[in-house]
CSV table of C-alpha atoms and ligand atoms in Angstrom, one decimal:
chain,number,residue,atom,x,y,z
S,109,MET,CA,107.9,70.4,127.4
S,110,ASN,CA,109.0,74.2,126.2
S,111,GLN,CA,111.5,74.2,123.3
S,112,THR,CA,112.2,77.9,122.5
S,113,ARG,CA,113.9,78.7,119.0
S,114,GLU,CA,116.0,81.8,118.5
S,115,PHE,CA,115.7,83.3,115.2
S,116,PRO,CA,119.7,84.7,113.7
S,117,GLU,CA,120.6,87.9,115.6
S,118,GLY,CA,120.1,90.7,113.5
S,119,PHE,CA,116.1,89.7,113.0
S,120,THR,CA,113.4,92.2,112.0
S,121,TRP,CA,110.4,92.0,113.5
S,122,GLY,CA,107.6,93.8,111.6
S,123,VAL,CA,103.9,94.7,110.9
S,124,ALA,CA,102.8,95.8,107.9
S,125,THR,CA,100.3,98.2,105.8
S,126,ALA,CA,99.3,99.5,102.2
S,127,ALA,CA,98.4,103.0,101.6
S,128,TYR,CA,94.6,102.4,100.0
S,129,GLN,CA,93.8,100.1,102.5
S,130,ILE,CA,93.7,102.8,105.4
S,131,GLU,CA,94.9,106.1,104.8
S,132,GLY,CA,90.6,107.5,104.0
S,133,ALA,CA,91.2,110.9,103.6
S,134,ALA,CA,90.8,110.2,99.8
S,135,GLY,CA,90.2,113.6,98.3
S,136,GLU,CA,92.1,116.1,101.1
S,137,ASP,CA,95.0,117.7,100.2
S,138,GLY,CA,95.3,117.8,96.9
S,139,ARG,CA,95.3,113.6,96.3
S,140,ALA,CA,93.6,112.8,93.6
S,141,PRO,CA,92.0,109.5,92.6
S,142,SER,CA,93.0,106.3,92.0
S,143,ILE,CA,92.5,102.8,89.9
S,144,TRP,CA,91.0,101.6,93.1
S,145,ASP,CA,89.4,105.2,94.1
S,146,THR,CA,87.3,104.3,90.2
S,147,PHE,CA,87.2,100.9,91.0
S,148,SER,CA,85.3,100.7,94.4
S,149,HIS,CA,83.1,102.6,94.0
S,150,THR,CA,82.0,101.3,90.7
S,151,PRO,CA,78.5,99.5,92.0
S,152,GLY,CA,79.4,95.5,92.7
S,153,ARG,CA,83.2,95.6,92.7
S,154,VAL,CA,83.3,95.3,96.0
S,155,ASP,CA,81.3,93.6,99.0
S,156,ASN,CA,78.5,95.7,100.9
S,157,ASP,CA,79.7,98.4,97.5
S,158,ASP,CA,82.9,99.4,100.4
S,159,THR,CA,85.7,102.0,99.9
S,160,GLY,CA,88.9,103.5,101.1
S,161,ASP,CA,87.6,106.7,101.1
S,162,ARG,CA,87.8,106.7,105.5
S,163,ALA,CA,88.6,103.5,105.3
S,164,CYS,CA,91.1,103.8,109.3
S,165,ASP,CA,91.3,107.5,108.7
S,166,HIS,CA,95.2,106.9,109.5
S,167,TYR,CA,96.0,110.3,107.0
S,168,HIS,CA,95.2,111.9,110.7
S,169,ARG,CA,95.3,109.2,113.2
S,170,TRP,CA,98.8,108.0,111.9
S,171,ALA,CA,100.6,109.4,115.3
S,172,GLY,CA,98.5,107.3,117.3
S,173,ASP,CA,98.9,104.5,114.8
S,174,LEU,CA,102.7,105.3,115.2
S,175,ASP,CA,102.4,104.9,119.1
S,176,VAL,CA,100.3,101.5,119.0
S,177,ILE,CA,103.3,99.7,117.5
S,178,ALA,CA,105.9,101.7,119.6
S,179,GLY,CA,104.2,101.1,122.6
S,180,LEU,CA,104.1,96.9,121.3
S,181,GLY,CA,107.6,97.3,120.9
S,182,ILE,CA,107.0,96.5,117.1
S,183,PRO,CA,110.3,97.0,115.9
S,184,ALA,CA,109.5,97.4,112.2
S,185,TYR,CA,106.5,98.8,110.1
S,186,ARG,CA,106.4,98.5,106.1
S,187,PHE,CA,103.6,100.7,104.5
S,188,SER,CA,103.2,102.7,101.1
S,189,THR,CA,102.9,105.3,100.0
S,190,SER,CA,100.4,106.3,98.0
S,191,TRP,CA,101.2,107.3,94.1
S,192,ALA,CA,98.2,108.9,93.7
S,193,ARG,CA,98.7,111.2,96.8
S,194,VAL,CA,102.6,112.0,96.0
S,195,MET,CA,101.3,113.2,92.0
S,196,PRO,CA,98.0,113.3,91.6
S,197,ASP,CA,98.0,113.1,88.0
S,198,GLY,CA,100.5,110.5,87.5
S,199,ARG,CA,103.1,113.3,86.6
S,200,THR,CA,103.4,116.8,89.2
S,201,VAL,CA,104.6,116.4,92.4
S,202,ASN,CA,101.9,117.2,95.3
S,203,GLN,CA,103.9,119.1,97.9
S,204,ALA,CA,101.4,117.9,100.5
S,205,GLY,CA,101.4,114.6,100.1
S,206,LEU,CA,104.7,114.2,100.0
S,207,ASP,CA,105.0,116.6,104.0
S,208,PHE,CA,102.4,113.2,104.7
S,209,TYR,CA,105.2,110.5,104.2
S,210,LYS,CA,107.7,113.0,105.3
S,211,ARG,CA,105.5,113.1,109.0
S,212,LEU,CA,105.2,109.5,109.2
S,213,VAL,CA,108.5,108.6,108.4
S,214,ASP,CA,110.5,110.7,110.9
S,215,GLY,CA,107.4,109.6,113.0
S,216,CYS,CA,108.4,106.0,112.7
S,217,LEU,CA,111.8,107.3,113.9
S,218,GLU,CA,111.3,109.2,116.9
S,219,ARG,CA,109.9,106.0,118.1
S,220,GLY,CA,113.0,104.3,117.3
S,221,ILE,CA,110.7,102.2,115.1
S,222,ARG,CA,112.5,101.1,111.3
S,223,PRO,CA,110.9,102.0,108.6
S,224,MET,CA,110.7,99.9,104.9
S,225,LEU,CA,108.1,101.9,102.6
S,226,THR,CA,106.6,100.1,100.0
S,227,LEU,CA,106.5,102.7,96.7
S,228,TYR,CA,103.3,100.5,94.7
S,229,HIS,CA,100.8,98.9,96.6
S,230,TRP,CA,98.1,98.4,93.8
S,231,ASP,CA,97.5,102.6,94.0
S,232,LEU,CA,98.0,103.3,90.5
S,233,PRO,CA,97.0,106.9,90.1
S,234,GLN,CA,93.8,106.9,88.3
S,235,ALA,CA,94.9,109.7,85.4
S,236,LEU,CA,97.0,107.3,84.2
S,237,ASP,CA,94.7,105.0,83.6
S,238,SER,CA,93.0,106.7,80.5
S,239,GLY,CA,92.5,104.8,77.6
S,240,PRO,CA,93.1,101.1,75.4
S,241,GLN,CA,96.7,101.3,76.5
S,242,GLY,CA,96.1,103.3,79.5
S,243,GLY,CA,97.5,101.9,83.1
S,244,TRP,CA,100.1,98.7,83.0
S,245,LEU,CA,99.0,98.5,79.2
S,246,GLY,CA,101.3,101.5,78.5
S,247,ARG,CA,104.8,101.4,78.4
S,248,ASP,CA,105.4,104.8,79.4
S,249,VAL,CA,104.1,104.0,82.5
S,250,ALA,CA,107.3,102.1,83.7
S,251,ASP,CA,109.0,105.8,83.3
S,252,ARG,CA,106.0,107.7,85.5
S,253,PHE,CA,107.0,105.5,88.0
S,254,VAL,CA,110.8,106.2,88.0
S,255,ASP,CA,110.0,110.0,87.8
S,256,TYR,CA,107.6,108.5,91.2
S,257,ALA,CA,110.3,107.1,92.6
S,258,VAL,CA,112.7,109.6,92.3
S,259,ALA,CA,110.7,112.3,94.0
S,260,VAL,CA,110.0,109.4,97.0
S,261,GLY,CA,113.6,108.7,97.1
S,262,LYS,CA,114.7,112.4,96.2
S,263,GLN,CA,112.7,114.2,100.0
S,264,LEU,CA,112.5,111.2,102.0
S,265,GLY,CA,115.7,108.5,101.1
S,266,ASP,CA,117.9,109.8,103.5
S,267,ARG,CA,116.1,109.0,106.3
S,268,LEU,CA,114.7,105.4,105.2
S,269,PRO,CA,116.6,102.1,105.7
S,270,VAL,CA,114.1,100.3,103.2
S,271,ILE,CA,113.0,101.0,100.0
S,272,THR,CA,111.0,98.6,98.2
S,273,THR,CA,109.4,99.1,94.7
S,274,LEU,CA,106.6,96.6,93.5
S,275,ASN,CA,104.0,94.5,95.9
S,276,GLU,CA,102.8,91.8,94.6
S,277,PRO,CA,103.1,92.9,90.9
S,278,TRP,CA,101.2,88.8,89.8
S,279,CYS,CA,97.9,90.5,91.9
S,280,SER,CA,98.3,94.2,89.6
S,281,ALA,CA,98.9,92.3,86.6
S,282,TYR,CA,96.7,89.2,86.7
S,283,LEU,CA,93.4,90.1,89.4
S,284,GLY,CA,93.5,93.8,88.1
S,285,TYR,CA,94.0,92.0,84.0
S,286,ALA,CA,93.2,89.0,83.7
S,287,SER,CA,90.9,88.0,86.6
S,288,GLY,CA,89.0,91.4,86.9
S,289,GLU,CA,88.7,90.8,90.7
S,290,HIS,CA,91.6,94.1,91.4
S,291,ALA,CA,91.2,97.2,89.6
S,292,PRO,CA,91.3,98.1,87.1
S,293,GLY,CA,88.9,95.3,86.2
S,294,ARG,CA,90.1,94.0,83.2
S,295,THR,CA,89.5,90.6,82.2
S,296,ASP,CA,91.6,90.0,79.3
S,297,LEU,CA,94.3,87.4,79.5
S,298,PRO,CA,96.6,88.7,76.8
S,299,SER,CA,97.1,92.0,78.4
S,300,ALA,CA,98.2,90.7,81.8
S,301,TYR,CA,101.1,89.7,80.7
S,302,ARG,CA,102.0,92.8,78.8
S,303,ALA,CA,100.8,94.5,82.1
S,304,ALA,CA,103.3,91.9,84.2
S,305,HIS,CA,106.2,93.1,81.6
S,306,HIS,CA,106.0,96.8,82.5
S,307,LEU,CA,105.2,96.0,86.4
S,308,ASN,CA,108.5,94.1,85.7
S,309,LEU,CA,110.7,96.8,84.0
S,310,ALA,CA,109.1,99.7,86.3
S,311,HIS,CA,110.6,97.7,88.9
S,312,GLY,CA,113.7,97.4,87.4
S,313,ARG,CA,114.1,101.4,85.9
S,314,ALA,CA,113.4,102.7,89.8
S,315,LEU,CA,115.5,100.2,91.5
S,316,ALA,CA,118.2,101.3,89.1
S,317,ALA,CA,117.2,105.1,89.4
S,318,LEU,CA,117.4,104.8,92.9
S,319,ARG,CA,120.6,102.9,93.5
S,320,SER,CA,122.0,105.9,91.9
S,321,THR,CA,120.5,108.3,93.7
S,322,LEU,CA,120.7,107.3,97.7
S,323,PRO,CA,122.8,106.3,99.8
S,324,THR,CA,124.7,102.7,99.4
S,325,THR,CA,123.3,102.4,102.8
S,326,THR,CA,119.3,102.5,102.1
S,327,GLU,CA,118.5,99.0,101.3
S,328,LEU,CA,116.8,98.2,98.0
S,329,SER,CA,113.7,95.4,97.4
S,330,VAL,CA,110.8,93.8,95.7
S,331,THR,CA,107.8,92.2,97.3
S,332,LEU,CA,106.4,89.2,95.4
S,333,ASN,CA,103.5,86.8,96.2
S,334,LEU,CA,104.8,83.4,95.6
S,335,HIS,CA,102.8,81.2,95.2
S,336,GLN,CA,104.1,77.0,96.1
S,337,VAL,CA,102.5,75.2,93.9
S,338,GLU,CA,101.8,71.5,93.9
S,339,PRO,CA,100.2,69.3,91.0
S,340,ALA,CA,96.6,68.5,92.3
S,341,SER,CA,97.5,64.4,91.1
S,342,ASP,CA,100.2,62.3,89.6
S,343,SER,CA,99.0,62.3,86.1
S,344,GLU,CA,100.6,64.0,83.9
S,345,ALA,CA,97.8,67.1,82.9
S,346,ASP,CA,98.0,68.2,86.9
S,347,SER,CA,101.6,68.2,86.3
S,348,ALA,CA,101.7,70.3,83.6
S,349,ALA,CA,98.6,72.7,84.6
S,350,ALA,CA,101.3,73.1,88.3
S,351,ARG,CA,104.4,73.9,85.8
S,352,HIS,CA,101.6,76.4,83.9
S,353,VAL,CA,101.4,78.3,87.4
S,354,ASP,CA,105.0,78.2,88.6
S,355,LEU,CA,105.8,79.8,85.2
S,356,ILE,CA,103.0,82.6,85.1
S,357,ALA,CA,103.0,82.8,88.4
S,358,ASN,CA,105.8,82.7,90.0
S,359,ARG,CA,109.3,82.6,87.5
S,360,ALA,CA,107.8,85.0,85.5
S,361,PHE,CA,108.7,87.6,88.2
S,362,LEU,CA,111.4,85.5,89.6
S,363,ASP,CA,113.5,85.3,86.6
S,364,PRO,CA,113.8,88.3,84.7
S,365,MET,CA,114.7,89.9,88.1
S,366,LEU,CA,117.0,87.9,89.2
S,367,ARG,CA,118.3,85.7,86.0
S,368,GLY,CA,117.9,88.6,83.5
S,369,ALA,CA,116.0,86.8,81.9
S,370,TYR,CA,111.8,85.0,81.0
S,371,PRO,CA,112.2,81.3,80.5
S,372,ALA,CA,111.4,79.8,77.4
S,373,GLU,CA,109.0,78.1,78.4
S,374,LEU,CA,106.7,81.0,79.8
S,375,PHE,CA,106.9,82.2,75.7
S,376,GLU,CA,105.6,78.9,74.3
S,377,THR,CA,103.2,77.8,76.7
S,378,THR,CA,101.2,81.3,75.5
S,379,ALA,CA,102.3,81.8,71.9
S,380,HIS,CA,98.6,82.0,71.1
S,381,LEU,CA,98.2,84.4,73.0
S,382,THR,CA,100.4,86.3,72.8
S,383,ASP,CA,104.1,86.5,70.7
S,384,TRP,CA,105.4,89.6,73.9
S,385,SER,CA,106.5,91.6,71.9
S,386,PHE,CA,105.9,94.1,74.4
S,387,VAL,CA,109.3,92.6,75.8
S,388,ARG,CA,112.2,95.1,74.0
S,389,ASP,CA,115.6,94.7,73.4
S,390,GLY,CA,117.4,95.5,76.4
S,391,ASP,CA,114.0,95.5,78.3
S,392,GLU,CA,115.5,92.0,80.6
S,393,ALA,CA,118.7,93.4,81.5
S,394,GLU,CA,116.9,95.9,82.8
S,395,ILE,CA,114.9,94.2,85.2
S,396,HIS,CA,117.7,92.5,86.2
S,397,GLN,CA,118.7,94.7,88.7
S,398,PRO,CA,120.1,93.7,91.7
S,399,VAL,CA,118.3,93.6,95.0
S,400,ASP,CA,119.6,93.1,98.6
S,401,PHE,CA,116.6,91.1,99.7
S,402,LEU,CA,113.7,89.5,98.2
S,403,GLY,CA,110.2,90.1,99.7
S,404,VAL,CA,108.2,87.5,99.9
S,405,ASN,CA,104.1,87.9,101.1
S,406,TYR,CA,102.9,84.0,101.4
S,407,TYR,CA,99.5,83.0,103.5
S,408,ASN,CA,99.0,79.6,102.0
S,409,PRO,CA,99.7,76.9,98.8
S,410,ALA,CA,98.2,76.3,95.3
S,411,ARG,CA,97.1,72.9,94.6
S,412,ILE,CA,96.1,73.1,91.2
S,413,ALA,CA,94.7,70.5,88.3
S,414,ALA,CA,94.4,70.6,84.9
S,415,HIS,CA,91.6,72.7,83.7
S,416,ASP,CA,89.7,73.8,80.3
S,417,GLY,CA,90.0,78.1,80.1
S,418,PRO,CA,90.2,80.6,82.6
S,419,GLY,CA,90.4,79.8,86.4
S,420,PHE,CA,93.2,80.0,87.5
S,421,PRO,CA,93.9,84.0,87.6
S,422,GLY,CA,96.8,84.2,84.3
S,423,SER,CA,96.5,80.3,82.7
S,424,ASP,CA,94.9,79.1,81.3
S,425,ARG,CA,94.9,75.9,81.0
S,426,ALA,CA,94.4,75.1,85.2
S,427,ILE,CA,92.7,75.6,88.6
S,428,GLY,CA,93.5,75.6,92.0
S,429,VAL,CA,91.6,73.0,94.1
S,430,ASP,CA,90.8,73.2,97.5
S,431,ILE,CA,93.3,71.7,99.9
S,432,PRO,CA,91.2,70.0,102.9
S,433,GLY,CA,92.1,70.6,106.6
S,434,PRO,CA,91.8,74.0,108.5
S,435,HIS,CA,90.2,77.4,106.4
S,436,THR,CA,90.5,81.1,107.2
S,437,VAL,CA,87.0,83.4,107.3
S,438,MET,CA,89.0,84.0,103.7
S,439,ASP,CA,88.7,80.1,103.3
S,440,TRP,CA,92.5,79.6,102.4
S,441,PRO,CA,93.4,76.7,103.9
S,442,ILE,CA,96.2,77.1,106.5
S,443,VAL,CA,99.4,75.4,105.4
S,444,PRO,CA,102.7,76.4,107.1
S,445,SER,CA,104.9,73.6,106.0
S,446,GLY,CA,104.1,75.3,102.0
S,447,LEU,CA,106.0,78.6,103.5
S,448,THR,CA,109.0,76.4,104.7
S,449,ALA,CA,109.2,75.0,101.2
S,450,LEU,CA,108.8,78.4,98.9
S,451,LEU,CA,111.4,79.9,101.1
S,452,GLN,CA,113.7,77.0,101.3
S,453,ARG,CA,113.0,76.2,96.9
S,454,VAL,CA,113.8,80.4,96.8
S,455,HIS,CA,116.8,80.0,98.1
S,456,ARG,CA,117.9,77.3,96.7
S,457,GLU,CA,116.8,78.2,92.5
S,458,TYR,CA,117.7,82.3,93.4
S,459,ALA,CA,120.3,82.0,96.3
S,460,VAL,CA,119.0,85.8,97.6
S,461,PRO,CA,118.3,87.2,100.9
S,462,LEU,CA,114.6,86.7,101.9
S,463,VAL,CA,112.5,89.0,104.6
S,464,VAL,CA,108.9,87.6,104.6
S,465,THR,CA,107.0,90.8,104.1
S,466,GLU,CA,103.8,89.7,104.7
S,467,ASN,CA,101.8,87.3,106.7
S,468,GLY,CA,98.7,86.5,108.9
S,469,MET,CA,95.2,85.2,108.9
S,470,ALA,CA,91.5,86.6,108.7
S,471,SER,CA,89.2,85.3,112.2
S,472,ARG,CA,86.1,87.0,113.0
S,473,ASP,CA,87.4,88.9,116.2
S,474,VAL,CA,84.6,90.6,118.7
S,475,VAL,CA,86.3,93.3,121.7
S,476,ALA,CA,84.4,91.0,124.5
S,477,ALA,CA,82.8,92.2,127.2
S,478,ASP,CA,86.6,92.5,128.8
S,479,GLY,CA,86.6,94.9,126.3
S,480,ALA,CA,89.8,93.2,124.6
S,481,VAL,CA,89.4,90.8,121.1
S,482,HIS,CA,90.4,87.4,122.7
S,483,ASP,CA,92.2,86.1,118.7
S,484,ALA,CA,93.6,82.6,119.8
S,485,ASP,CA,93.2,81.3,116.7
S,486,ARG,CA,95.5,84.8,115.5
S,487,ILE,CA,98.6,82.8,117.4
S,488,ASP,CA,98.4,79.6,116.8
S,489,TYR,CA,98.5,80.9,112.6
S,490,LEU,CA,101.1,82.9,113.7
S,491,ARG,CA,103.3,81.1,116.0
S,492,ASP,CA,102.9,77.8,113.5
S,493,HIS,CA,104.5,80.0,110.3
S,494,LEU,CA,107.3,81.6,112.2
S,495,ALA,CA,107.7,78.0,113.4
S,496,ALA,CA,108.0,77.3,109.8
S,497,VAL,CA,109.8,80.7,109.1
S,498,ARG,CA,112.5,78.6,111.5
S,499,ASP,CA,112.9,75.7,109.8
S,500,ALA,CA,113.2,76.6,107.2
S,501,ILE,CA,116.4,78.8,108.3
S,502,ASP,CA,117.1,76.1,109.7
S,503,ALA,CA,117.3,74.3,106.2
S,504,GLY,CA,119.9,76.6,105.3
S,505,ALA,CA,117.0,79.5,103.4
S,506,ASP,CA,118.6,83.3,104.8
S,507,VAL,CA,115.5,84.9,105.6
S,508,ARG,CA,116.0,87.8,107.6
S,509,GLY,CA,113.3,89.2,109.2
S,510,TYR,CA,108.5,89.0,109.1
S,511,TYR,CA,106.0,90.9,109.2
S,512,VAL,CA,102.5,90.3,110.4
S,513,TRP,CA,100.1,91.1,108.0
S,514,THR,CA,98.5,93.6,109.2
S,515,LEU,CA,98.7,96.5,111.7
S,516,LEU,CA,95.2,97.4,111.6
S,517,ASP,CA,92.1,95.8,110.7
S,518,ASN,CA,91.4,97.2,107.4
S,519,PHE,CA,89.8,97.8,104.2
S,520,GLU,CA,90.1,94.3,102.6
S,521,TRP,CA,90.1,95.0,98.3
S,522,ALA,CA,87.8,93.5,97.0
S,523,TRP,CA,85.8,91.8,100.4
S,524,GLY,CA,85.6,95.1,101.8
S,525,TYR,CA,85.8,96.3,105.4
S,526,ASP,CA,84.4,92.0,107.1
S,527,LYS,CA,87.8,90.3,106.6
S,528,ARG,CA,90.3,91.4,109.8
S,529,PHE,CA,93.4,91.0,109.7
S,530,GLY,CA,95.0,93.1,111.8
S,531,LEU,CA,96.5,92.2,115.2
S,532,VAL,CA,94.8,95.9,116.2
S,533,HIS,CA,91.0,95.4,115.9
S,534,VAL,CA,89.5,98.4,114.3
S,535,ASP,CA,85.6,100.0,115.4
S,536,PHE,CA,84.7,101.1,111.7
S,537,ASP,CA,81.9,103.1,113.0
S,538,THR,CA,84.1,105.4,115.8
S,539,GLN,CA,87.4,104.4,114.4
S,540,ALA,CA,88.4,103.6,118.0
S,541,ARG,CA,91.5,100.7,117.9
S,542,THR,CA,92.0,97.9,120.9
S,543,VAL,CA,95.1,95.7,121.1
S,544,LYS,CA,94.4,92.2,119.7
S,545,ASP,CA,95.5,89.6,122.3
S,546,SER,CA,97.8,88.4,118.9
S,547,ALA,CA,99.9,91.9,119.2
S,548,ARG,CA,101.3,91.0,122.0
S,549,TRP,CA,101.7,87.8,122.1
S,550,TYR,CA,103.6,88.7,119.0
S,551,ALA,CA,105.3,91.8,120.5
S,552,GLY,CA,106.5,89.0,123.1
S,553,VAL,CA,108.3,86.5,120.4
S,554,ALA,CA,109.9,90.0,118.8
S,555,ALA,CA,111.1,91.0,121.7
S,556,ARG,CA,112.8,88.0,122.6
S,557,ASN,CA,113.8,87.0,119.8
S,558,ALA,CA,112.6,83.8,119.6
S,559,LEU,CA,109.7,81.1,119.8
S,560,THR,CA,108.5,79.2,123.1
W,114,LIG,C1,98.1,90.0,100.0
W,114,LIG,C2,97.8,92.2,99.7
W,114,LIG,C3,98.0,92.6,101.4
W,114,LIG,C4,96.4,92.3,102.1
W,114,LIG,C5,96.9,90.9,102.0
W,114,LIG,C6,95.6,89.9,102.8
W,114,LIG,O1,98.3,90.1,98.9
W,114,LIG,O2,99.4,92.3,99.5
W,114,LIG,O3,97.2,94.2,100.9
W,114,LIG,O4,95.2,92.2,100.8
W,114,LIG,O5,96.8,90.1,100.6
């Protein structure tokens, strides 16, 4: 029997992208390199040595890409601005860069698409990353971020319903400064905690600055890739390792942002690595700003075992172990129930409205002889995860929207172009776009505001 599961009235349905992954036009109209340009141009950092130089050429094809969203009838679009396009030297506004985002936002509004702008999806201007205390290791970067946020807010704030400060500071801090898998590619665990704090500070200060300059109707938020952590066994060692991952990966961001203080246990369990003296009096109060909702990105849970030394990024005593069952081509386990549990937990412990700002899967998608992309596996993935969101709502979580990662196959960071997450297939030689079956399926769900 077919069962229809409706979503709450006003639920937002969207698709998400990020600047460096789709824009290309790396040297145009005054844009300067970001840390991701430097990183991707360093041999061996990215699979196949792929770079975002051209990506989906969205900088030139944005109007057609918005037409695809509008043609499908998908109501909302989450994208990010490139800091290095808006402020190439990290300090001075490049009007040509901002004008691109004005055209993009106006293009959304003209087509009836609700834009959600993310200020930082990992592409720090390279100019702010010089020297050993450069990048997120310097406290100063938080103020540079405020200047950038205010510059964007001043010129675009009147027409933006939603602004998000950071995307996944966990990745910026721990993949950027501990495991080195992401730009700027450093491998020094104590630095990663310092970077995490400065990211938190940047979020709090920028949010306060935007709150005081933007119309009261503009919603402000931050997006975290929270980890649904579970111990690999019921041993005390694995439970302690899982608690540690929860501290460094979840509570190091959630607690200062939503409760106004880092957990004491975070300081205690990392005391042999850092004294946290970079957290100054008053910082936690500044980080603690009311958000209109919390963005949550979810792909899979983290099953954690005790481990001696580096393993799970950001921890020196834990490692992620595989979860049996189906996996995507990223080798990420497919566990929809983890999303229900995660949303319920955040709702229970932090009582904040939630939006799933990313969820989706990579697949080996090909354009078939009939000219279509039959990505039935992605439809199953999305259906099961949307059912998981609906389960969380049934259980009381205040979930207000869902954005598929992602609109277009794109530059998937350290994995380059081989991993296709898009609802729309991109031929990277010709830049031809082909709408996949999953896009039409998802558009139908959005139109009905219900899963059938
Ligand atoms: C998230 C990122 C997004 C994309 C997906 C697969 O961590 O925010 O840019 O790479 O993973």
